[in-house]
Tab-separated table of C-alpha atoms in Angstrom:
chain	number	residue	atom	x	y	z
A	100	MET	CA	85.933	127.069	154.679
A	101	ASN	CA	85.239	130.162	153.036
A	102	SER	CA	86.791	132.070	155.767
A	103	SER	CA	90.500	132.330	154.400
A	104	PRO	CA	89.691	133.585	150.749
A	105	MET	CA	87.585	136.110	152.039
A	106	LEU	CA	90.295	137.305	154.790
A	107	ALA	CA	92.730	137.133	152.214
A	108	LEU	CA	90.597	139.653	150.578
A	109	LEU	CA	90.215	142.286	153.215
A	110	ALA	CA	93.887	141.747	153.884
A	111	LEU	CA	93.843	142.958	150.298
A	112	ILE	CA	92.172	145.326	150.018
A	113	ALA	CA	94.049	146.771	152.729
A	114	LEU	CA	96.598	146.984	151.418
A	115	LEU	CA	95.659	148.508	148.392
A	116	LEU	CA	93.447	151.278	150.629
A	117	VAL	CA	97.613	151.992	151.646
A	118	ALA	CA	99.633	151.953	148.163
A	119	VAL	CA	96.275	154.670	147.579
A	120	LEU	CA	97.408	157.250	150.112
A	121	VAL	CA	100.714	156.318	150.379
A	122	PHE	CA	101.121	157.441	146.931
A	123	VAL	CA	98.479	159.944	147.243
A	124	TRP	CA	101.023	161.125	151.030
A	125	ARG	CA	103.558	161.488	147.507
A	126	ALA	CA	101.694	163.272	144.909
A	127	HIS	CA	101.583	165.737	147.850
A	128	ARG	CA	105.432	166.022	148.321
A	129	PRO	CA	107.422	168.941	147.791
A	130	ALA	CA	109.117	168.509	143.919
A	131	ALA	CA	111.823	166.312	144.833
A	132	ALA	CA	113.789	163.220	144.174
A	133	PRO	CA	112.385	160.876	146.567
A	134	ALA	CA	114.195	159.051	147.954
A	135	PRO	CA	113.518	154.732	147.701
A	136	ASP	CA	112.204	153.449	150.814
A	137	PRO	CA	112.341	150.246	151.015
A	138	ARG	CA	109.348	149.299	153.265
A	139	LEU	CA	107.546	150.048	149.230
A	140	ASP	CA	109.311	147.162	147.690
A	141	GLN	CA	108.398	145.340	150.862
A	142	LEU	CA	104.887	146.536	150.348
A	143	ALA	CA	104.692	145.782	146.879
A	144	GLY	CA	105.893	142.056	146.944
A	145	GLN	CA	103.153	141.273	150.372
A	146	LEU	CA	100.681	142.973	147.519
A	147	GLN	CA	102.067	140.311	144.677
A	148	SER	CA	102.572	137.652	147.406
A	149	LEU	CA	98.437	137.664	148.120
A	150	VAL	CA	97.262	138.655	144.935
A	151	SER	CA	99.433	135.463	143.433
A	152	ALA	CA	97.671	133.132	146.914
A	153	GLN	CA	94.422	134.993	146.168
A	154	ALA	CA	95.122	133.507	141.770
A	155	ALA	CA	95.199	130.357	143.365
A	156	ALA	CA	92.800	130.316	145.826
A	157	GLN	CA	89.979	132.007	143.447
A	158	ALA	CA	91.629	128.955	140.800
A	159	ALA	CA	90.945	125.787	143.327
A	160	ILE	CA	87.622	126.715	144.672
A	161	ASP	CA	86.897	127.572	141.090
A	162	GLN	CA	87.540	123.613	140.344
A	163	ARG	CA	85.758	122.767	143.435
A	164	LEU	CA	83.049	124.481	142.081
A	165	ASP	CA	83.471	122.763	138.846
A	166	GLN	CA	83.666	119.276	139.500
A	167	ARG	CA	80.819	119.368	141.873
A	168	LEU	CA	79.213	120.878	139.249
A	169	ASN	CA	79.666	118.051	137.527
A	170	GLN	CA	78.966	115.548	139.774
A	171	LEU	CA	75.389	116.839	140.217
A	172	SER	CA	75.249	117.368	136.862
A	173	ASP	CA	75.445	112.940	136.638
A	174	ARG	CA	73.987	112.794	139.261
A	175	VAL	CA	70.992	114.629	137.781
A	176	HIS	CA	71.454	112.332	134.771
A	177	GLU	CA	71.585	109.971	136.155
A	178	ARG	CA	68.391	110.682	138.025
A	179	LEU	CA	66.446	111.871	135.001
A	180	ALA	CA	67.381	109.112	133.527
A	181	LEU	CA	65.516	106.628	135.661
A	182	SER	CA	62.865	109.049	135.884
A	183	ALA	CA	62.380	108.064	132.662
A	184	THR	CA	62.657	104.355	133.242
A	185	GLU	CA	60.599	104.428	135.778
A	186	ALA	CA	57.789	106.772	133.535
A	187	GLY	CA	57.991	104.931	131.011
A	188	GLN	CA	57.241	101.711	132.501
A	189	SER	CA	54.474	102.987	134.356
A	190	LEU	CA	52.727	103.718	131.654
A	191	GLY	CA	53.188	99.928	129.929
A	192	GLU	CA	51.580	99.244	133.262
A	193	LEU	CA	49.150	101.453	133.061
A	194	LYS	CA	48.095	100.784	129.581
A	195	GLU	CA	47.915	97.369	130.933
A	196	ARG	CA	45.911	98.182	132.869
A	197	LEU	CA	43.627	100.801	131.254
A	198	ALA	CA	43.802	97.408	128.631
A	199	VAL	CA	42.318	95.475	130.939
A	200	ILE	CA	39.693	97.375	132.470
A	201	ASP	CA	38.393	98.279	128.888
A	202	ALA	CA	38.076	94.292	128.362
A	203	ALA	CA	36.650	94.240	131.678
A	204	GLN	CA	33.820	97.043	130.047
A	205	LYS	CA	33.592	95.180	127.189
A	206	ASN	CA	32.729	91.527	129.042
A	207	ILE	CA	30.614	93.856	131.899
A	208	ALA	CA	28.521	94.965	128.700
A	209	GLU	CA	28.158	92.154	126.706
A	210	LEU	CA	26.763	90.536	130.340
A	211	SER	CA	24.388	93.321	130.457
A	212	THR	CA	23.081	92.917	127.089
A	213	ARG	CA	22.263	88.749	127.594
A	214	MET	CA	20.920	89.901	131.170
A	215	VAL	CA	18.665	92.235	129.883
A	216	SER	CA	17.912	89.069	127.357
A	217	LEU	CA	17.156	86.655	129.630
A	218	GLN	CA	15.226	88.788	130.982
A	219	ASP	CA	12.792	89.475	128.001
A	220	ILE	CA	13.670	85.283	128.035
A	221	LEU	CA	12.236	85.223	130.930
A	222	SER	CA	9.669	87.795	131.599
A	223	ASN	CA	7.624	86.035	128.514
A	224	LYS	CA	5.972	82.597	130.183
A	225	GLN	CA	6.004	80.649	127.387
A	226	ALA	CA	9.726	81.360	126.560
A	227	ARG	CA	10.551	81.077	130.417
A	228	GLY	CA	8.905	77.409	130.011
A	229	ALA	CA	10.634	76.592	127.351
A	230	PHE	CA	14.044	78.179	129.094
A	231	GLY	CA	13.045	75.580	132.090
A	232	GLU	CA	12.657	72.317	129.668
A	233	VAL	CA	16.422	72.817	128.208
A	234	GLN	CA	18.570	73.335	131.551
A	235	LEU	CA	15.810	69.988	132.668
A	236	ALA	CA	16.640	68.566	129.351
A	237	ASP	CA	21.000	69.927	129.191
A	238	ILE	CA	20.727	68.212	133.144
A	239	VAL	CA	18.950	65.051	131.707
A	240	ARG	CA	21.313	64.307	129.015
A	241	THR	CA	24.214	64.795	131.694
A	242	VAL	CA	23.824	62.184	133.613
A	243	MET	CA	21.616	59.823	131.786
A	244	ALA	CA	22.233	57.489	129.261
A	245	PRO	CA	19.921	57.722	126.211
A	246	VAL	CA	17.973	54.949	126.871
A	247	ASN	CA	17.448	55.528	130.343
A	248	TYR	CA	15.041	58.772	128.993
A	249	GLU	CA	12.761	59.966	126.784
A	250	PHE	CA	11.703	63.714	126.317
A	251	GLN	CA	7.900	64.917	125.417
A	252	ALA	CA	6.743	61.418	126.148
A	253	GLN	CA	3.262	60.500	125.198
A	254	LEU	CA	1.522	58.453	128.642
A	255	GLY	CA	-1.187	56.080	128.037
A	256	ASP	CA	-4.221	59.038	128.821
A	257	GLY	CA	-3.055	61.217	125.806
A	258	LYS	CA	-0.527	63.931	127.974
A	259	ARG	CA	2.903	64.362	127.970
A	260	VAL	CA	5.458	65.367	130.600
A	261	ASP	CA	8.581	66.680	129.562
A	262	CYS	CA	11.157	64.443	130.385
A	263	LEU	CA	10.056	60.354	131.696
A	264	LEU	CA	12.843	58.577	133.139
A	265	LYS	CA	12.822	54.901	132.226
A	266	LEU	CA	13.801	52.688	135.451
A	267	PRO	CA	13.286	48.927	135.808
A	268	ASN	CA	9.889	48.222	138.817
A	269	PRO	CA	10.037	48.731	141.449
A	270	PRO	CA	9.670	52.067	141.198
A	271	GLY	CA	9.151	51.794	137.378
A	272	ALA	CA	8.861	54.685	135.277
A	273	ILE	CA	9.303	59.068	137.037
A	274	GLY	CA	7.296	61.756	134.989
A	275	ILE	CA	9.702	65.204	136.340
A	276	ASP	CA	7.863	68.286	134.627
A	277	SER	CA	9.653	71.944	134.732
A	278	LYS	CA	7.790	74.569	136.789
A	279	PHE	CA	9.056	78.115	136.606
A	280	PRO	CA	6.786	79.957	139.157
A	281	LEU	CA	9.612	83.479	138.598
A	282	GLU	CA	6.724	85.999	138.346
A	283	SER	CA	4.872	85.236	142.089
A	284	TYR	CA	8.926	84.723	143.462
A	285	ARG	CA	8.977	88.436	142.191
A	286	ALA	CA	6.287	89.904	144.356
A	287	ILE	CA	7.940	88.727	146.607
A	288	ARG	CA	11.587	90.351	146.346
A	289	ASP	CA	9.626	93.447	145.238
A	290	ALA	CA	7.210	93.552	147.297
A	291	ALA	CA	7.074	97.461	149.432
A	292	ASP	CA	5.547	96.876	152.575
A	293	ASP	CA	4.511	93.600	154.835
A	294	ALA	CA	0.547	94.559	153.135
A	295	ALA	CA	2.305	93.593	149.460
A	296	LEU	CA	4.632	90.984	150.440
A	297	VAL	CA	1.265	88.826	152.503
A	298	GLN	CA	-0.488	89.546	148.734
A	299	ALA	CA	3.207	87.587	147.039
A	300	ARG	CA	3.384	84.913	149.692
A	301	ARG	CA	-0.275	83.798	149.253
A	302	GLU	CA	-0.450	83.846	145.196
A	303	PHE	CA	3.251	82.440	145.609
A	304	SER	CA	1.270	79.568	147.660
A	305	THR	CA	-1.177	79.453	145.532
A	306	ALA	CA	1.224	79.013	141.710
A	307	ILE	CA	3.347	76.472	143.889
A	308	ARG	CA	0.080	74.334	144.542
A	309	LEU	CA	-1.961	74.315	141.246
A	310	HIS	CA	1.262	73.073	139.848
A	311	VAL	CA	1.809	70.777	142.461
A	312	LYS	CA	-1.297	69.465	142.039
A	313	ALA	CA	-1.640	69.211	138.467
A	314	ILE	CA	1.801	66.751	138.678
A	315	ALA	CA	0.127	65.518	140.253
A	316	GLU	CA	-2.714	64.020	138.828
A	317	LYS	CA	-1.226	63.832	135.171
A	318	TYR	CA	1.748	62.266	135.499
A	319	ILE	CA	1.438	59.627	138.325
A	320	VAL	CA	-0.509	57.055	136.261
A	321	PRO	CA	-0.991	53.574	137.926
A	322	GLY	CA	0.418	50.353	136.239
A	323	GLU	CA	2.209	52.609	133.253
A	324	THR	CA	4.322	55.121	136.019
A	325	ALA	CA	5.631	54.763	139.649
A	326	ASP	CA	3.855	56.228	142.649
A	327	SER	CA	5.604	59.416	142.142
A	328	ALA	CA	7.075	62.112	140.219
A	329	LEU	CA	9.752	65.638	140.052
A	330	MET	CA	8.420	68.393	139.500
A	331	PHE	CA	12.286	70.508	138.699
A	332	VAL	CA	12.507	74.390	138.681
A	333	PRO	CA	14.939	75.914	136.950
A	334	SER	CA	16.071	77.815	140.105
A	335	GLU	CA	17.806	77.655	142.866
A	336	ALA	CA	16.753	81.287	144.430
A	337	VAL	CA	12.965	79.744	143.706
A	338	TYR	CA	13.371	76.736	145.444
A	339	ALA	CA	15.931	78.203	148.480
A	340	GLU	CA	12.011	80.553	149.000
A	341	ILE	CA	9.790	77.060	149.449
A	342	HIS	CA	11.986	75.371	151.430
A	343	ALA	CA	13.118	78.274	153.937
A	344	ASN	CA	9.492	79.634	154.057
A	345	PHE	CA	7.003	77.818	152.324
A	346	PRO	CA	7.649	74.477	154.756
A	347	ASN	CA	3.844	73.457	154.448
A	348	LEU	CA	3.931	73.399	150.398
A	349	VAL	CA	6.778	70.897	150.621
A	350	GLU	CA	5.239	68.921	153.440
A	351	GLU	CA	1.863	69.481	150.684
A	352	ALA	CA	3.725	67.994	148.028
A	353	GLY	CA	5.250	65.073	149.803
A	354	ARG	CA	1.961	63.451	150.576
A	355	VAL	CA	0.741	63.344	146.714
A	356	ARG	CA	4.416	61.799	145.730
A	357	VAL	CA	5.314	64.837	143.802
A	358	TRP	CA	9.205	66.051	144.819
A	359	ILE	CA	10.321	69.395	143.668
A	360	VAL	CA	14.128	69.770	143.166
A	361	SER	CA	16.292	72.397	141.367
A	362	PRO	CA	19.106	72.068	139.516
A	363	THR	CA	21.550	71.218	142.282
A	364	THR	CA	19.576	68.927	143.692
A	365	LEU	CA	18.190	66.820	140.759
A	366	MET	CA	21.280	66.758	139.838
A	367	ALA	CA	22.590	64.167	143.020
A	368	THR	CA	18.945	62.594	142.276
A	369	LEU	CA	19.788	61.508	138.881
A	370	THR	CA	23.322	60.507	140.230
A	371	THR	CA	21.601	57.707	142.562
A	372	MET	CA	19.054	56.931	140.434
A	373	ARG	CA	22.491	56.520	137.706
A	374	ALA	CA	23.595	53.959	140.558
A	375	VAL	CA	20.320	52.053	141.271
A	376	LEU	CA	20.006	51.210	136.693
A	377	LYS	CA	23.502	50.069	136.802
A	378	ASP	CA	23.191	47.373	140.114
A	379	VAL	CA	20.231	46.552	139.018
A	380	ARG	CA	21.632	45.787	134.933
A	381	MET	CA	25.332	44.233	137.213
A	382	ARG	CA	21.459	41.670	138.291
A	383	GLU	CA	19.779	40.749	135.251
A	384	GLN	CA	22.868	39.395	133.642
A	385	ALA	CA	23.796	37.655	137.232
A	386	HIS	CA	22.610	34.499	135.615
A	387	VAL	CA	24.327	35.377	131.933
A	388	ILE	CA	28.047	35.651	134.994
A	389	GLN	CA	27.361	32.134	136.506
A	390	ALA	CA	26.616	30.822	133.136
A	391	LYS	CA	29.846	31.723	131.564
A	392	VAL	CA	31.782	30.854	134.728
A	393	SER	CA	29.790	27.180	134.509
A	394	GLU	CA	31.392	26.952	130.926
A	395	LEU	CA	34.573	28.219	132.846
A	396	ALA	CA	34.478	25.245	135.514
A	397	LYS	CA	33.931	22.836	132.283
A	398	ASP	CA	36.678	23.736	129.913
A	399	LEU	CA	39.018	23.972	133.277
A	400	ASP	CA	38.179	20.663	134.016
A	401	ARG	CA	39.482	19.045	130.480
A	402	LEU	CA	42.255	21.296	131.122
A	403	ASP	CA	42.066	19.219	133.944
A	404	THR	CA	42.046	16.204	131.762
A	405	ARG	CA	44.271	17.241	129.017
A	406	VAL	CA	46.787	18.433	131.593
A	407	GLY	CA	46.954	14.510	133.409
A	408	LYS	CA	47.266	13.067	130.525
A	409	LEU	CA	49.635	14.947	129.234
A	410	GLN	CA	51.585	13.806	133.034
A	411	GLN	CA	50.834	10.685	131.737
A	412	HIS	CA	53.081	10.593	128.377
A	413	PHE	CA	55.853	12.505	130.012
A	414	ASP	CA	55.494	9.993	133.161
A	415	GLN	CA	55.726	7.879	130.847
A	416	ALA	CA	58.756	9.207	128.195
A	417	VAL	CA	60.442	9.830	132.334
A	418	GLU	CA	60.941	6.004	132.365
A	419	ASP	CA	61.873	5.280	128.725
A	420	VAL	CA	64.243	6.965	129.133
A	421	ARG	CA	65.567	5.938	132.299
A	422	GLN	CA	65.573	2.044	130.502
A	423	ILE	CA	66.922	3.507	128.127
A	424	ARG	CA	70.033	4.743	130.831
A	425	ILE	CA	69.767	1.179	132.279
A	426	SER	CA	71.102	-0.686	129.023
A	427	THR	CA	73.162	2.402	127.777
A	428	ASP	CA	75.107	1.648	130.859
A	429	LYS	CA	75.030	-2.439	130.926
A	430	ALA	CA	76.501	-2.115	127.549
A	431	LEU	CA	78.720	0.546	128.571
A	432	LYS	CA	80.216	-1.930	131.461
A	433	LYS	CA	80.010	-4.824	129.128
A	434	ALA	CA	82.708	-2.603	126.970
A	435	ASP	CA	84.763	-1.830	129.319
A	436	ASP	CA	84.676	-5.822	130.571
A	437	ILE	CA	85.685	-6.712	127.287
A	438	GLU	CA	88.512	-3.360	127.280
A	439	SER	CA	90.229	-5.224	129.806
A	440	VAL	CA	90.498	-8.750	128.510
A	441	GLY	CA	94.222	-9.746	128.183
A	442	LEU	CA	95.383	-9.663	124.421
A	443	GLU	CA	99.143	-10.642	125.149
A	444	ALA	CA	101.225	-12.751	122.403
A	445	PRO	CA	100.992	-16.283	122.722
A	446	GLU	CA	103.604	-18.755	123.984
A	447	THR	CA	105.702	-20.710	120.963
A	448	VAL	CA	104.563	-24.593	121.682
A	449	ALA	CA	107.177	-27.205	120.000
A	450	LEU	CA	105.194	-29.158	117.926
A	451	PRO	CA	105.599	-33.217	117.074
A	452	ALA	CA	107.368	-33.825	114.635
A	453	PRO	CA	105.333	-35.162	112.069
A	454	ALA	CA	105.655	-38.770	110.905
A	455	PRO	CA	107.457	-39.916	108.140
A	456	ALA	CA	105.666	-41.580	105.149
A	457	PRO	CA	105.180	-44.518	104.134
A	458	GLY	CA	108.650	-45.506	102.173
A	459	ALA	CA	110.096	-42.838	103.040
A	460	LYS	CA	114.165	-43.379	104.607
A	461	ASP	CA	115.489	-40.694	107.618
């Protein structure tokens, strides 16, 4: 597309050179009246045609270049507008994500503060015991009815248990005591070598064994409580450690009728107890239900008797209506018979002449 204008330009340059040579040659000729040369006129016409063609070609090229530049400018503007829109959307999404990240960081910071506070609470033995008692109270209140438990209940020997479940005999009242051997458990988790681990496990086992013994001695009172009690461990991790690595402690606790429970297992145990209490209440109310059923049967008998009497009244009414219908039918039949009797005018009958009176003349 670009070769044709280039060839035309070269041809124009060549013709110009020829014209210049001719002009120089004419200038160096003797001054004589030049004779008109038709080739020069022809050459001038060709030059004029080439100039016109070159101008037209240049104009067409300029027009095409302008069109392409305009198209390119439009595309650049569209692309810039699209890029600006996408950049705005991306910035908006980025702001939203930064807001979410900021909120998450605030939550993490708050959670970290709470964790530090919880660690501070759990580092204190008394606070740790209060934490276990609160957790125990929350679980019991969630599952059991208020009449079936008592917190800090006093037993006959003056000792108080964290929670006393009031169950019917058998099994009787069951005591629940909260124990949280966190220090010895942390010693196991933080043991740096085997020797430290063995020592930590020994201390942990000793602590659990002492807790079980204390519960068995204090909260299993013959004649007042059931023959078993519950040791509540308010940590699933500690509970898992006991059952996973200290099965002998679980067996020893079972032999003295102390059952170790965690929040999850306590919830399941209390749910089972609630079902048992519901069954007991239903059995206790069985005689009431039987009495009500007996009264209901008597009421049904009276209702049946009264319905029978009402049925007799209805039967008598039906019989009376039937008798009335019979009488009505007879009366209607007699009325029809009366209507069917002929009531025509009697025929004229000649009567005998009356006898003349005495002394009368014919």
